[in-house]
CSV table of C-alpha atoms in Angstrom, one decimal:
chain,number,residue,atom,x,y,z
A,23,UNK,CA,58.4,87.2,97.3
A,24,UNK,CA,57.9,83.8,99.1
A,25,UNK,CA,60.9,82.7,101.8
A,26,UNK,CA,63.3,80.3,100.5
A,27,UNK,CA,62.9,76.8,101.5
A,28,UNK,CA,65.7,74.2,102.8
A,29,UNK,CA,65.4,71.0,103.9
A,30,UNK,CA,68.0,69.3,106.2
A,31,UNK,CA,68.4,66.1,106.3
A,32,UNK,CA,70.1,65.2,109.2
A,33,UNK,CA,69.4,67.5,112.5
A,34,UNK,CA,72.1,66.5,114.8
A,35,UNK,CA,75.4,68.4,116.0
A,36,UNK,CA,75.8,70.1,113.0
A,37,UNK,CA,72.6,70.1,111.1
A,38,UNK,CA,70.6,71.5,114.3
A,39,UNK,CA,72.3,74.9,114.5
A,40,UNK,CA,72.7,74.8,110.8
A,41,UNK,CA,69.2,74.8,111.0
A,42,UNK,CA,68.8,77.4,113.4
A,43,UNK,CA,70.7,79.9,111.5
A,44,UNK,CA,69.0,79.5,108.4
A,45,UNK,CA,65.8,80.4,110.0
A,46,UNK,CA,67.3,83.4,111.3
A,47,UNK,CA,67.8,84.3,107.5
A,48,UNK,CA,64.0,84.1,107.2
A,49,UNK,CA,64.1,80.4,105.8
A,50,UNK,CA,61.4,77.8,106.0
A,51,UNK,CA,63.4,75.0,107.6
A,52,UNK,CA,62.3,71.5,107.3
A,53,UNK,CA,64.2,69.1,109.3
A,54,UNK,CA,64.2,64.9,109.7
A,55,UNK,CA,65.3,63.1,112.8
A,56,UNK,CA,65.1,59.4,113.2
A,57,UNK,CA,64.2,59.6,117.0
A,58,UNK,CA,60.5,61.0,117.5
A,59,UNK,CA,62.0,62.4,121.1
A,60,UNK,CA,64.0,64.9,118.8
A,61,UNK,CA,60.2,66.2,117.3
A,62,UNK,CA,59.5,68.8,120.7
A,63,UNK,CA,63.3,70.0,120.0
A,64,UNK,CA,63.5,70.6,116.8
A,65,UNK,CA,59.4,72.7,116.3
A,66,UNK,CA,60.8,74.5,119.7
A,67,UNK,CA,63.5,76.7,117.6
A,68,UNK,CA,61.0,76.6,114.3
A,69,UNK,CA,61.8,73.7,112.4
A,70,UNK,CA,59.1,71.8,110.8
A,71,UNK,CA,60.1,68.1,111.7
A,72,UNK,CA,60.1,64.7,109.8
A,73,UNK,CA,61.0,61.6,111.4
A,74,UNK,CA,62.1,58.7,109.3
A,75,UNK,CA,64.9,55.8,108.5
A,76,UNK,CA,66.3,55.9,105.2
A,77,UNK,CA,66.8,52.6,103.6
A,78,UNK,CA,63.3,51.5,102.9
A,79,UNK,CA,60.6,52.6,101.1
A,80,UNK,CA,58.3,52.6,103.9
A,81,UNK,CA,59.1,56.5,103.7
A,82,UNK,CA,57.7,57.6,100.7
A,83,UNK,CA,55.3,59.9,101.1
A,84,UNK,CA,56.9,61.6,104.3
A,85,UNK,CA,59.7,62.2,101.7
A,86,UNK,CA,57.9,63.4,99.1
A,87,UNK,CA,56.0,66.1,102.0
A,88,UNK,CA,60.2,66.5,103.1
A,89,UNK,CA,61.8,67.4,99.7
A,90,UNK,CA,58.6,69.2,98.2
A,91,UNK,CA,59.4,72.9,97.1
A,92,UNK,CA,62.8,73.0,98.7
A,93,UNK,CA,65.3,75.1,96.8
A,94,UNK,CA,68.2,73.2,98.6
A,95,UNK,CA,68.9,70.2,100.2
A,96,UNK,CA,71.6,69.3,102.6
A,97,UNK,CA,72.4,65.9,102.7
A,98,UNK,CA,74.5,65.9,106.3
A,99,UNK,CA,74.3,62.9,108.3
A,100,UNK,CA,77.2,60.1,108.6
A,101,UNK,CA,77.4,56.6,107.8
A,102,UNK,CA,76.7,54.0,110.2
A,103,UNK,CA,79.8,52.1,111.9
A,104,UNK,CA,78.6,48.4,110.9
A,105,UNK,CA,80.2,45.8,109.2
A,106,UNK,CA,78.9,46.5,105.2
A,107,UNK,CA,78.9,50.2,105.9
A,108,UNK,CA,79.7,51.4,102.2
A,109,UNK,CA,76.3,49.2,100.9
A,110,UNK,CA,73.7,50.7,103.8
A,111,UNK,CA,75.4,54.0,103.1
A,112,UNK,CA,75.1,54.0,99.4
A,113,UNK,CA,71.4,52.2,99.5
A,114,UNK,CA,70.0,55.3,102.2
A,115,UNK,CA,71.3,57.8,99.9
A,116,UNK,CA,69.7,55.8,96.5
A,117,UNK,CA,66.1,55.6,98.5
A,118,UNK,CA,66.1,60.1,98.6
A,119,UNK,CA,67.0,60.5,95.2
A,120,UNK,CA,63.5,59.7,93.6
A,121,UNK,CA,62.4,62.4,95.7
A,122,UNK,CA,64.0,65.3,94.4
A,123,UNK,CA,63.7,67.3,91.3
A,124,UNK,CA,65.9,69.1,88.7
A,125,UNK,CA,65.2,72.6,89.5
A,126,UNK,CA,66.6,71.3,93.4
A,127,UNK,CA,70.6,72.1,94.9
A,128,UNK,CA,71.8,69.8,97.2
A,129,UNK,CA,74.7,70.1,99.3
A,130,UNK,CA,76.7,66.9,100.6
A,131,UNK,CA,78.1,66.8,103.5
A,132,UNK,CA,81.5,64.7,103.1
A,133,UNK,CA,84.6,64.2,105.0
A,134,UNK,CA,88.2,64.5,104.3
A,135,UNK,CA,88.3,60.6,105.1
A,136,UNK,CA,87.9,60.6,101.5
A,137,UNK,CA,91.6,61.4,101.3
A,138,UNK,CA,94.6,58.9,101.9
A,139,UNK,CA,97.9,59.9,104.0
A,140,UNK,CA,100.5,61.4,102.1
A,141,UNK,CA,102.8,63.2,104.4
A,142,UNK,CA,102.4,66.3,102.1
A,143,UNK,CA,99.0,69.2,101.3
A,144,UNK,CA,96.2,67.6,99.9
A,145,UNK,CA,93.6,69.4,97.6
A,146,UNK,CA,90.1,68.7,95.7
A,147,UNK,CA,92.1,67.4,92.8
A,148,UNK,CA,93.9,64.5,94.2
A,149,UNK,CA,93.0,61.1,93.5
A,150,UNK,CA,91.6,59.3,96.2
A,151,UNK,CA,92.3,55.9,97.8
A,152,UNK,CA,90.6,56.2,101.2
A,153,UNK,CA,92.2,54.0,104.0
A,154,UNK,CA,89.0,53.4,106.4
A,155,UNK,CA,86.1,51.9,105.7
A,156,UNK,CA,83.5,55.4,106.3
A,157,UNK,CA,85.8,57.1,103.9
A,158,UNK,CA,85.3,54.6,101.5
A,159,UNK,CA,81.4,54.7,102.2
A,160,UNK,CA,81.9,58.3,101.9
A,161,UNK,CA,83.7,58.2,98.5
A,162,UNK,CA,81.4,56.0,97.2
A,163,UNK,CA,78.0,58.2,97.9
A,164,UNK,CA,80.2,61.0,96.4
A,165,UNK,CA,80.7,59.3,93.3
A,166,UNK,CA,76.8,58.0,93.6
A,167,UNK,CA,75.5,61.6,94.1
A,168,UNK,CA,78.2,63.4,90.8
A,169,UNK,CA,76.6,60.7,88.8
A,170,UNK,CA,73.3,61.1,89.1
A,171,UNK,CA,72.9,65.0,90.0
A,172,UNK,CA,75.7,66.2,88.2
A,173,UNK,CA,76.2,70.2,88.1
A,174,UNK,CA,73.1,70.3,90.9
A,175,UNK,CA,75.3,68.9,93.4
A,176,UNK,CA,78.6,70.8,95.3
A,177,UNK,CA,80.3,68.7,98.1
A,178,UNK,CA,81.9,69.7,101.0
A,179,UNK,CA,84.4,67.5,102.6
A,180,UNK,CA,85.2,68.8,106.1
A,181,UNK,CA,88.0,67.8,108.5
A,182,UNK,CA,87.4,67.2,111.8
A,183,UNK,CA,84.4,69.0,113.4
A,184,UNK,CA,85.1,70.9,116.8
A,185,UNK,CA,83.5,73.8,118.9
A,186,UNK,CA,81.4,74.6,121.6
A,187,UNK,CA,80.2,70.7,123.2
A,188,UNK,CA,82.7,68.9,121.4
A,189,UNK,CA,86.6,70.4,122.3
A,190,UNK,CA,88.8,67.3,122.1
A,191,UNK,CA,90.0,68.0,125.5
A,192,UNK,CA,89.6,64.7,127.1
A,193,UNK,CA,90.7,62.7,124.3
A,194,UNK,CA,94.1,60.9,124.5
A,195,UNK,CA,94.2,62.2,128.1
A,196,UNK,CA,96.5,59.7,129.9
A,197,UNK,CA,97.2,57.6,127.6
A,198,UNK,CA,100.5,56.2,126.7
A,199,UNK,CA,103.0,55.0,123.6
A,200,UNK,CA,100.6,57.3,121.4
A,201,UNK,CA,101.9,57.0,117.9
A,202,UNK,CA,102.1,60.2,115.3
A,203,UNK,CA,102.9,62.7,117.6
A,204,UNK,CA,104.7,64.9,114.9
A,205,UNK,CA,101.6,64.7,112.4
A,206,UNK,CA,99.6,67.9,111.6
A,207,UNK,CA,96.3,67.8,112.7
A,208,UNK,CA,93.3,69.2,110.9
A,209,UNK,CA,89.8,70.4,112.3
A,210,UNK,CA,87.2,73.1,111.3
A,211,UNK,CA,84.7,75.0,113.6
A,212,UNK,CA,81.0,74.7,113.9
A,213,UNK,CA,80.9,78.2,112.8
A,214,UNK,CA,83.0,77.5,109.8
A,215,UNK,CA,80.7,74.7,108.3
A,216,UNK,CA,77.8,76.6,108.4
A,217,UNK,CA,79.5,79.9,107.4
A,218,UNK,CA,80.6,78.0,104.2
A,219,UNK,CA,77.2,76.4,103.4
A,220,UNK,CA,76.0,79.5,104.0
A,221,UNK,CA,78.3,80.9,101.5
A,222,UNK,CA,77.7,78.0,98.7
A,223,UNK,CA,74.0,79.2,98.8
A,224,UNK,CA,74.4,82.7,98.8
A,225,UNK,CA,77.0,82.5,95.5
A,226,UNK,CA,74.9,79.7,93.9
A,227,UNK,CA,77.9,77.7,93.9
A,228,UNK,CA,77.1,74.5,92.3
A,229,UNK,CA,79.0,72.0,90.6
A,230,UNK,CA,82.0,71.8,92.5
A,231,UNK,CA,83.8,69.7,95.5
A,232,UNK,CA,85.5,72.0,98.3
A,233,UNK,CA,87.5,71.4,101.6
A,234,UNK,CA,86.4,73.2,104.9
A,235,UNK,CA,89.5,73.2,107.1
A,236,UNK,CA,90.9,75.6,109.3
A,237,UNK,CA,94.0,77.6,107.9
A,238,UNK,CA,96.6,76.1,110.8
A,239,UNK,CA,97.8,72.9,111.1
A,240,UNK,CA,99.0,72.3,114.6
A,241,UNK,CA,100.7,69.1,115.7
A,242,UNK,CA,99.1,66.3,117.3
A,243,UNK,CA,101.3,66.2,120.1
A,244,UNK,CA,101.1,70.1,120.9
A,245,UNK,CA,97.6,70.3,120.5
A,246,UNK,CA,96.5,67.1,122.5
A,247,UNK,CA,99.1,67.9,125.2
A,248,UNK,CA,97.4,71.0,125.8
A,249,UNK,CA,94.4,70.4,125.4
A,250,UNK,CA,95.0,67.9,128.2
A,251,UNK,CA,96.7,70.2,130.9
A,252,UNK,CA,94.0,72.9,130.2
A,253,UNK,CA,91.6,70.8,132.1
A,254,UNK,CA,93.9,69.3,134.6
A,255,UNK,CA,94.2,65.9,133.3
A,256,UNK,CA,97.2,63.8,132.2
A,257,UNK,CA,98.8,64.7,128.8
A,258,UNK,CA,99.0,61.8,126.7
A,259,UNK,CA,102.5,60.6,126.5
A,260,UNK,CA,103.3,60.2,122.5
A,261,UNK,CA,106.2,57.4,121.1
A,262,UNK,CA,109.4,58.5,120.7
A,263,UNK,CA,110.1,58.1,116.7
A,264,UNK,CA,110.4,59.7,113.8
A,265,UNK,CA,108.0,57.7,112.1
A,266,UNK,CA,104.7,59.9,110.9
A,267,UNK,CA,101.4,59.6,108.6
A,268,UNK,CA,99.2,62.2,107.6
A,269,UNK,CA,97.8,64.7,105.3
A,270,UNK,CA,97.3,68.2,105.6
A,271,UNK,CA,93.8,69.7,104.4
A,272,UNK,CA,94.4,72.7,102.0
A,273,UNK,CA,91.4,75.4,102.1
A,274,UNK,CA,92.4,77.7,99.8
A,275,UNK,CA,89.8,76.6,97.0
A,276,UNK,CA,87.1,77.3,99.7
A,277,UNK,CA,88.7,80.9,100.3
A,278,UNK,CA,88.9,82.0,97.0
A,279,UNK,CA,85.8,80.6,95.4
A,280,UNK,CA,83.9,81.9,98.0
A,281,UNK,CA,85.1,84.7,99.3
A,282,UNK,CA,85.5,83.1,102.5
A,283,UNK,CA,87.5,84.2,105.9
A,284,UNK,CA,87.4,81.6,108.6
A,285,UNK,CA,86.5,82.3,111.5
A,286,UNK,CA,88.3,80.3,113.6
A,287,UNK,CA,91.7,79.9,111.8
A,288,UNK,CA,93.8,78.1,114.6
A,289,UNK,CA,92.2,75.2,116.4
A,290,UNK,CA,95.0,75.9,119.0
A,291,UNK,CA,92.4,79.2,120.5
A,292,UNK,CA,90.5,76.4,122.1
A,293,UNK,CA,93.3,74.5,124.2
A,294,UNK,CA,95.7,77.6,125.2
């Protein structure tokens, strides 16, 4: 029996030991870059690189060689920061669909910037108004990607990524007047993302939109305090004021659908 086959596009802080582990499960791994210094890195843990810009159709037959006979495709990298963010966003995801094939999974890699402030739980149901402009990129390649692959196609929003090189221990460090001190924040581990990829592909779970989020919700203030003082700099000094906006990230659709434990539950392990 041949060794399943996953391409990645996207092999940055995420998608890089996503890859990693997959080839430990005795996956062939192909994996694009846009920088060609990445190519030595990424062949060095097993990786068969591709390196391309999406957006054109200069690509083609790179992405044809990049998509061929993979049983699933993550789709994990982030929309640019520019100005018309949602059209480049949208118009890199149209230029890979051509390229894949009905008997193909693919796995999105969102973000819960999809989802408004509410001041109360939100889940995969709610109806969404995103408030910055990469959630509304986000939303929109969502919507692009349900409408053209349909019951091929699970996303995975995730909250904000943490663990190992990036602990948010410097940020807001000495800064002052810091509003929405009182919000809950809400993160998920490296480990988590993969271990619920991981999970989707294992329980061919396809179809479906899920939220990766740790199971606590620790305040802004407490956590960024701490995280501060753990490394010996100045904890940020938050306003004074009842006045809060947020939403908290409900994972229990992820839990129960697949089976899933986190494995870091508390982002607080990190900064105490």
């Amino acid at each position: 029996m041949k060794n399943k086959q996953i391409s990645i596009l996207g092999c940055g802080w995420l998608g890089l030991p996503l890859a990693k582990h997959f080839i430990a499960k005795n996956y062939t791994v192909k994996g694009s870059t846009t920088s060609a210094e990445k190519v030595e890195t990424l062949k060095e843990v097993g990786i068969q690189p591709y390196v391309f810009t999406l957006g054109t159709t200069e690509n083609d037959e790179l992405l044809i060689d990049f998509f061929k006979n993979s049983d699933v495709i993550v789709i994990n990298f982030p929309p640019k920061r520019v100005p018309n963010i949602e059209e480049i966003y949208q118009k890199q995801i149209q230029t890979i669909l051509p390229f894949t094939n009905e008997t193909q999974r693919v796995i999105f890699v969102s973000s819960t910037s999809v989802y408004q402030n509410t001041n109360d739980w939100v889940t995969e149901d709610q109806h969404n108004q995103p408030e910055k402009a990469s959630g509304k990129a986000v939303f929109a390649v969502e919507n692009l990607l349900k409408a053209t692959l349909k019951n091929r196609l699970t996303i995975l929003r995730f909250a904000g990524l943490f663990g190992y090189d990036r602990v948010p221990r410097r940020f807001l460090a000495n800064k002052k007047d810091v509003a929405n001190g009182k919000a809950p924040i809400n993160m998920i581990h490296q480990d988590d993302c993969i271990g619920l990829i991981q999970a989707i592909t294992d329980r061919n779970v396809w179809g479906e939109i899920i939220n990766g989020c740790a199971d606590e919700h620790p305040l802004r203030e407490e956590f960024y305090t701490l995280a501060a003082k753990k490394i010996g700099l100045t904890p940020p000094k938050f306003k004074d004021t009842d006045e809060v906006s947020f939403k908290k990230i409900a994972n229990m659709k992820s839990k129960e659908l697949l089976d899933y434990s986190y494995q870091y539950p508390d982002p607080m392990v990190f900064v105490i």
